[in-house]
mmCIF file of C-alpha atoms in Angstrom:
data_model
loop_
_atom_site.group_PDB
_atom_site.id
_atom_site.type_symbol
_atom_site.label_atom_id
_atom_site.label_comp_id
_atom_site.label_asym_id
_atom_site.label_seq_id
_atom_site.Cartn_x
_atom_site.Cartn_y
_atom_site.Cartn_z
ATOM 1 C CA UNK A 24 119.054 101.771 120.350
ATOM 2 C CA UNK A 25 116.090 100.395 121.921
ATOM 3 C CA UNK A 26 115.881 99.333 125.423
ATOM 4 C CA UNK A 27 112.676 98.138 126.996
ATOM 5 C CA UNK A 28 113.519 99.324 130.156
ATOM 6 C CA UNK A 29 112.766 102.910 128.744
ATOM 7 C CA UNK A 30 109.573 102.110 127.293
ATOM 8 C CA UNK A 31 106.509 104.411 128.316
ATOM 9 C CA UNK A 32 103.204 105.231 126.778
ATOM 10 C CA UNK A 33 102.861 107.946 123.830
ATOM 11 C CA UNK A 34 100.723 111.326 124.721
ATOM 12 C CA UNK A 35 100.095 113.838 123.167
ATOM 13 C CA UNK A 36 102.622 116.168 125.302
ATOM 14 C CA UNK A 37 105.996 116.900 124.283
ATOM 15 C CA UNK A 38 108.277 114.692 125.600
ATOM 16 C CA UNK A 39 110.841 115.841 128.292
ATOM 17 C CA UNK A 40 113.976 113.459 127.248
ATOM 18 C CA UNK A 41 114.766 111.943 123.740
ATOM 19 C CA UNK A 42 112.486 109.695 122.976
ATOM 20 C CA UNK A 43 111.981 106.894 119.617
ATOM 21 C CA UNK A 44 109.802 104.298 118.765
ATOM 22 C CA UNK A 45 110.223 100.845 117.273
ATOM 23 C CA UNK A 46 110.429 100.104 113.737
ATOM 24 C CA UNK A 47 109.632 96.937 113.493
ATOM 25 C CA UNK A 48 106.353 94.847 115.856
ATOM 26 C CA UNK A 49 106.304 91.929 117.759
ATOM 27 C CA UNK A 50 105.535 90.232 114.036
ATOM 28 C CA UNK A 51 109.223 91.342 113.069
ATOM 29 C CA UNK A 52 107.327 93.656 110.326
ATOM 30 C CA UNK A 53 107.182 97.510 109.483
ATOM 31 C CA UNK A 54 104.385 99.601 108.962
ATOM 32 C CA UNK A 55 106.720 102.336 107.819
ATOM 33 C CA UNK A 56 110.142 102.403 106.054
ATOM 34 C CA UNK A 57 112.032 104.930 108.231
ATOM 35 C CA UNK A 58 115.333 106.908 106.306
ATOM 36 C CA UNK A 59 117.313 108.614 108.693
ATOM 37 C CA UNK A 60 119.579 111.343 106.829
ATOM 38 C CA UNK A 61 122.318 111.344 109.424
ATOM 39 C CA UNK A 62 124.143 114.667 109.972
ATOM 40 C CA UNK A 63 126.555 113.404 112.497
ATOM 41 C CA UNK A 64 128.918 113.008 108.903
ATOM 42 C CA UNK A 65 127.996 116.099 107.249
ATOM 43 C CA UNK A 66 125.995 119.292 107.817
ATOM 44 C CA UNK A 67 122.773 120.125 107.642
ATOM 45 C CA UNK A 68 123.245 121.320 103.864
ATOM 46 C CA UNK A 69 124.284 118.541 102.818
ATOM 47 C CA UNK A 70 121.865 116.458 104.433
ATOM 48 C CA UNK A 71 118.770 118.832 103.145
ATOM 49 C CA UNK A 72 120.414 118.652 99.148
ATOM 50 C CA UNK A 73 120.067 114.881 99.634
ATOM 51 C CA UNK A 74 116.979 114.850 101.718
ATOM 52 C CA UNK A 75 115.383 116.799 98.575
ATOM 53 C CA UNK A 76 117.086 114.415 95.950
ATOM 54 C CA UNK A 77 115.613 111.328 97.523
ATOM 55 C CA UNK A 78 111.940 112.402 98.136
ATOM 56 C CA UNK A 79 112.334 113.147 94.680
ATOM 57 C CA UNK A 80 113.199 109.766 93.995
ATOM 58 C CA UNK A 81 110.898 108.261 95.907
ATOM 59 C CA UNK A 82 107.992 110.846 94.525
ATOM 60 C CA UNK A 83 109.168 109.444 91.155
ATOM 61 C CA UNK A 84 108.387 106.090 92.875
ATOM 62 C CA UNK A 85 104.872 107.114 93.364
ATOM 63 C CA UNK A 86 105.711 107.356 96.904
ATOM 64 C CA UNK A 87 103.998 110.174 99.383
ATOM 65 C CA UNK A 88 106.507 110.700 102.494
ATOM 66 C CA UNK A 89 106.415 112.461 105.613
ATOM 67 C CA UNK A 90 109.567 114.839 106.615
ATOM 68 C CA UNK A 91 111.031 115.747 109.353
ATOM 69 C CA UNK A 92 114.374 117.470 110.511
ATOM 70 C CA UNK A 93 116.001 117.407 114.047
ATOM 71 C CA UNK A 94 117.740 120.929 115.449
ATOM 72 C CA UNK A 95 121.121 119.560 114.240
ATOM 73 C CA UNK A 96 119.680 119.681 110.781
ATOM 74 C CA UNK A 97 119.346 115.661 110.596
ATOM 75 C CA UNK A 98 116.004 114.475 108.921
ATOM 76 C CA UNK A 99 113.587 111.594 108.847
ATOM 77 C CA UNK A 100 111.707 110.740 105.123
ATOM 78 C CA UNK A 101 108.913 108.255 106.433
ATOM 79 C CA UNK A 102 107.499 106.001 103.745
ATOM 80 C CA UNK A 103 103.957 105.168 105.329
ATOM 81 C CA UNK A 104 103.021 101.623 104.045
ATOM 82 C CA UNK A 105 99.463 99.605 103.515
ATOM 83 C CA UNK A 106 101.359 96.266 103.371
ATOM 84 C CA UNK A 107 103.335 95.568 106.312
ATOM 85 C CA UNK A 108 106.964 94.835 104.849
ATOM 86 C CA UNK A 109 108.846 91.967 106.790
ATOM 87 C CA UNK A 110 112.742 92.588 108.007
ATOM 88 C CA UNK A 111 114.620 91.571 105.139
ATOM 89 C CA UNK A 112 112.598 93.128 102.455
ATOM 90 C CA UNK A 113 112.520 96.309 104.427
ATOM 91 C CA UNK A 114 116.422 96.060 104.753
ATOM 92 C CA UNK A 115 117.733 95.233 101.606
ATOM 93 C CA UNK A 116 115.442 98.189 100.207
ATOM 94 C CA UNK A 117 117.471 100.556 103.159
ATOM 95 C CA UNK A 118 120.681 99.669 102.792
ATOM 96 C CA UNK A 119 120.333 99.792 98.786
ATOM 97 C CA UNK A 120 118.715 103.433 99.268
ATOM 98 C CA UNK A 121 121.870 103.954 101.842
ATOM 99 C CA UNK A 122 124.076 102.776 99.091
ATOM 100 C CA UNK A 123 122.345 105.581 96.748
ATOM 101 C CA UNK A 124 122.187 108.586 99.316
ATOM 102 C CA UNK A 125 125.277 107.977 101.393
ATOM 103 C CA UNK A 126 123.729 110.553 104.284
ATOM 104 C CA UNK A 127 120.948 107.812 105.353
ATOM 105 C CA UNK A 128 122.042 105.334 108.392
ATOM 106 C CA UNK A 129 120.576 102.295 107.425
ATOM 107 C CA UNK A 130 121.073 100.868 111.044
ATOM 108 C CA UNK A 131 117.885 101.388 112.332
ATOM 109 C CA UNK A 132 116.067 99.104 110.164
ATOM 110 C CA UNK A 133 119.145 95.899 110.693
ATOM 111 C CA UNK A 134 117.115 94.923 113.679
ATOM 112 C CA UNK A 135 113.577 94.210 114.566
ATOM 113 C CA UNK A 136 114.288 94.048 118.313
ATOM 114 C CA UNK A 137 116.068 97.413 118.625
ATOM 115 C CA UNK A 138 115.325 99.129 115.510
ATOM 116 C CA UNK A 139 113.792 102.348 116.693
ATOM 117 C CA UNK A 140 113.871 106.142 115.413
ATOM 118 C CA UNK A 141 112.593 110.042 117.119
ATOM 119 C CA UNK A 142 109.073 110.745 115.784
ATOM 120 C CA UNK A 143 108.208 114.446 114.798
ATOM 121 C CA UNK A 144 108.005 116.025 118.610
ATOM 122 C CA UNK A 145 110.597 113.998 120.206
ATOM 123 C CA UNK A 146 113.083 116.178 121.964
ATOM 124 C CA UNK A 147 116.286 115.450 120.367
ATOM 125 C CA UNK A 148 119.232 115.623 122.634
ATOM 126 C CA UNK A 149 120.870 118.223 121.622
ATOM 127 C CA UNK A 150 117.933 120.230 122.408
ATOM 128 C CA UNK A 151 114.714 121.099 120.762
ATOM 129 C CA UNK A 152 112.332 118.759 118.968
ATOM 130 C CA UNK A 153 112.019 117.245 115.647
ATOM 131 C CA UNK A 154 109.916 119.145 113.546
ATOM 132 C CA UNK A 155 108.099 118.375 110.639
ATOM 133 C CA UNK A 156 108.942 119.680 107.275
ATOM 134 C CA UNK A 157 106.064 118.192 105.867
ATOM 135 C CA UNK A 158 102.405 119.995 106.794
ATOM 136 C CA UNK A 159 100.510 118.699 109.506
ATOM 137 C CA UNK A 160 97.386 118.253 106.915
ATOM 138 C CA UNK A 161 99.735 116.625 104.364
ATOM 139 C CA UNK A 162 101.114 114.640 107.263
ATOM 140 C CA UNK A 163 97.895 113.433 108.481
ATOM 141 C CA UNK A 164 96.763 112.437 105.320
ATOM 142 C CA UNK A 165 99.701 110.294 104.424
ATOM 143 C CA UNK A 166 98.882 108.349 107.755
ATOM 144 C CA UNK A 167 95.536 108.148 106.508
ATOM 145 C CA UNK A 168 96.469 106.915 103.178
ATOM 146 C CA UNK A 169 99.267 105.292 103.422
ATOM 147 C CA UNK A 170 101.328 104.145 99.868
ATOM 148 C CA UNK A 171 100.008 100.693 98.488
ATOM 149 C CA UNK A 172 102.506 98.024 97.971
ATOM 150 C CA UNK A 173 103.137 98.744 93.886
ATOM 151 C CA UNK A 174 105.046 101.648 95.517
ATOM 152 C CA UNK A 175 107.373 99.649 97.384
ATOM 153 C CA UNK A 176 107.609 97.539 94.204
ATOM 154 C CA UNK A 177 108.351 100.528 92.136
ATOM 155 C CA UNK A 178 111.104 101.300 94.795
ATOM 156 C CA UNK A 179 112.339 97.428 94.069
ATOM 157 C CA UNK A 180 112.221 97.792 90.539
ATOM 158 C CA UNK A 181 113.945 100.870 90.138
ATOM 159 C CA UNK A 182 116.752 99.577 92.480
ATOM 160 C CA UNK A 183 117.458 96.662 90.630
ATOM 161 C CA UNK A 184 117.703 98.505 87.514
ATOM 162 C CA UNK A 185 120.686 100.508 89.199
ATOM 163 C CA UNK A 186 121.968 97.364 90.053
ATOM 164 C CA UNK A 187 121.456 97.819 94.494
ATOM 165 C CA UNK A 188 118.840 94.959 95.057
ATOM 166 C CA UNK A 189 117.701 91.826 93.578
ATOM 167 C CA UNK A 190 114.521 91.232 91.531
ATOM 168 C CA UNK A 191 111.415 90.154 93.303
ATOM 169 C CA UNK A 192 110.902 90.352 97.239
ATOM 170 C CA UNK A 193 113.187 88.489 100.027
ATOM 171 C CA UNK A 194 111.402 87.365 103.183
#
């Protein structure tokens, strides 16, 4: 959870203790819908089987995601977004993917005050770091071009077809 009594500046250096940043700005928007694949419930097989079922999914979307996976075999799918998605669009669209893939936590994205998650390079606390799955280059070009809003629509659509979310957009 996020506390703002813990909140520093990002470097470029590793950091020495577990570290996240917020989901959601000030604005109570996202920039990025952020799936944690939660291993405290299963291992790290299970959670990389469903990790590779829902990028599928999402690739079917149209989306392009960045991976990541913790040293307890946990893993982040980051859906990089050109349209700022609001809280309860960015929820319902969570929890409906959490309802699909039981391994994601859709917690993170309930709030926009404490709503956080660990980057790639965040020392997890366990030990270690998270480390990408996805290529730096492929990476960096996802942040550079980041997935227009028919993707998030697609993502909308193809939920409400399997009956998780209502048609059209909430707030």
């Amino acid at each position: 959870e996020y506390r703002t009594g813990d909140e520093c500046r990002l470097t470029d250096r590793l950091p020495a203790k577990p570290a996240a940043v917020r989901i959601y700005g000030d604005d109570g928007t996202c920039a990025t819908i952020c799936l944690d694949l939660d291993s405290a419930r299963v291992g790290a097989d299970v959670i990389a089987t469903e990790a590779k079922a829902l990028t599928k999914w999402l690739n079917e979307c149209g989306a392009r995601v960045v991976e990541d996976v913790s040293p307890n075999g946990g893993r982040h799918i980051y859906i990089t977004l050109a349209q700022r998605l609001g809280l309860l669009d960015a929820r319902e669209i969570v929890e409906a993917l959490a309802r699909r893939f039981p391994t994601i936590d859709a917690a993170p994205h309930r709030s926009a005050r404490s709503g956080c998650i660990r980057t790639p390079g965040s020392r997890h606390k366990s030990g270690g770091h998270q480390q990408l799955v996805t290529t730096l280059a492929g990476a960096l070009d996802i942040l550079r071009r980041p997935n227009p809003s028919d993707v998030v629509e697609a993502m909308r659509i193809r939920l409400a077809q399997q009956g998780e979310v209502g048609p059209g957009g909430g707030t």
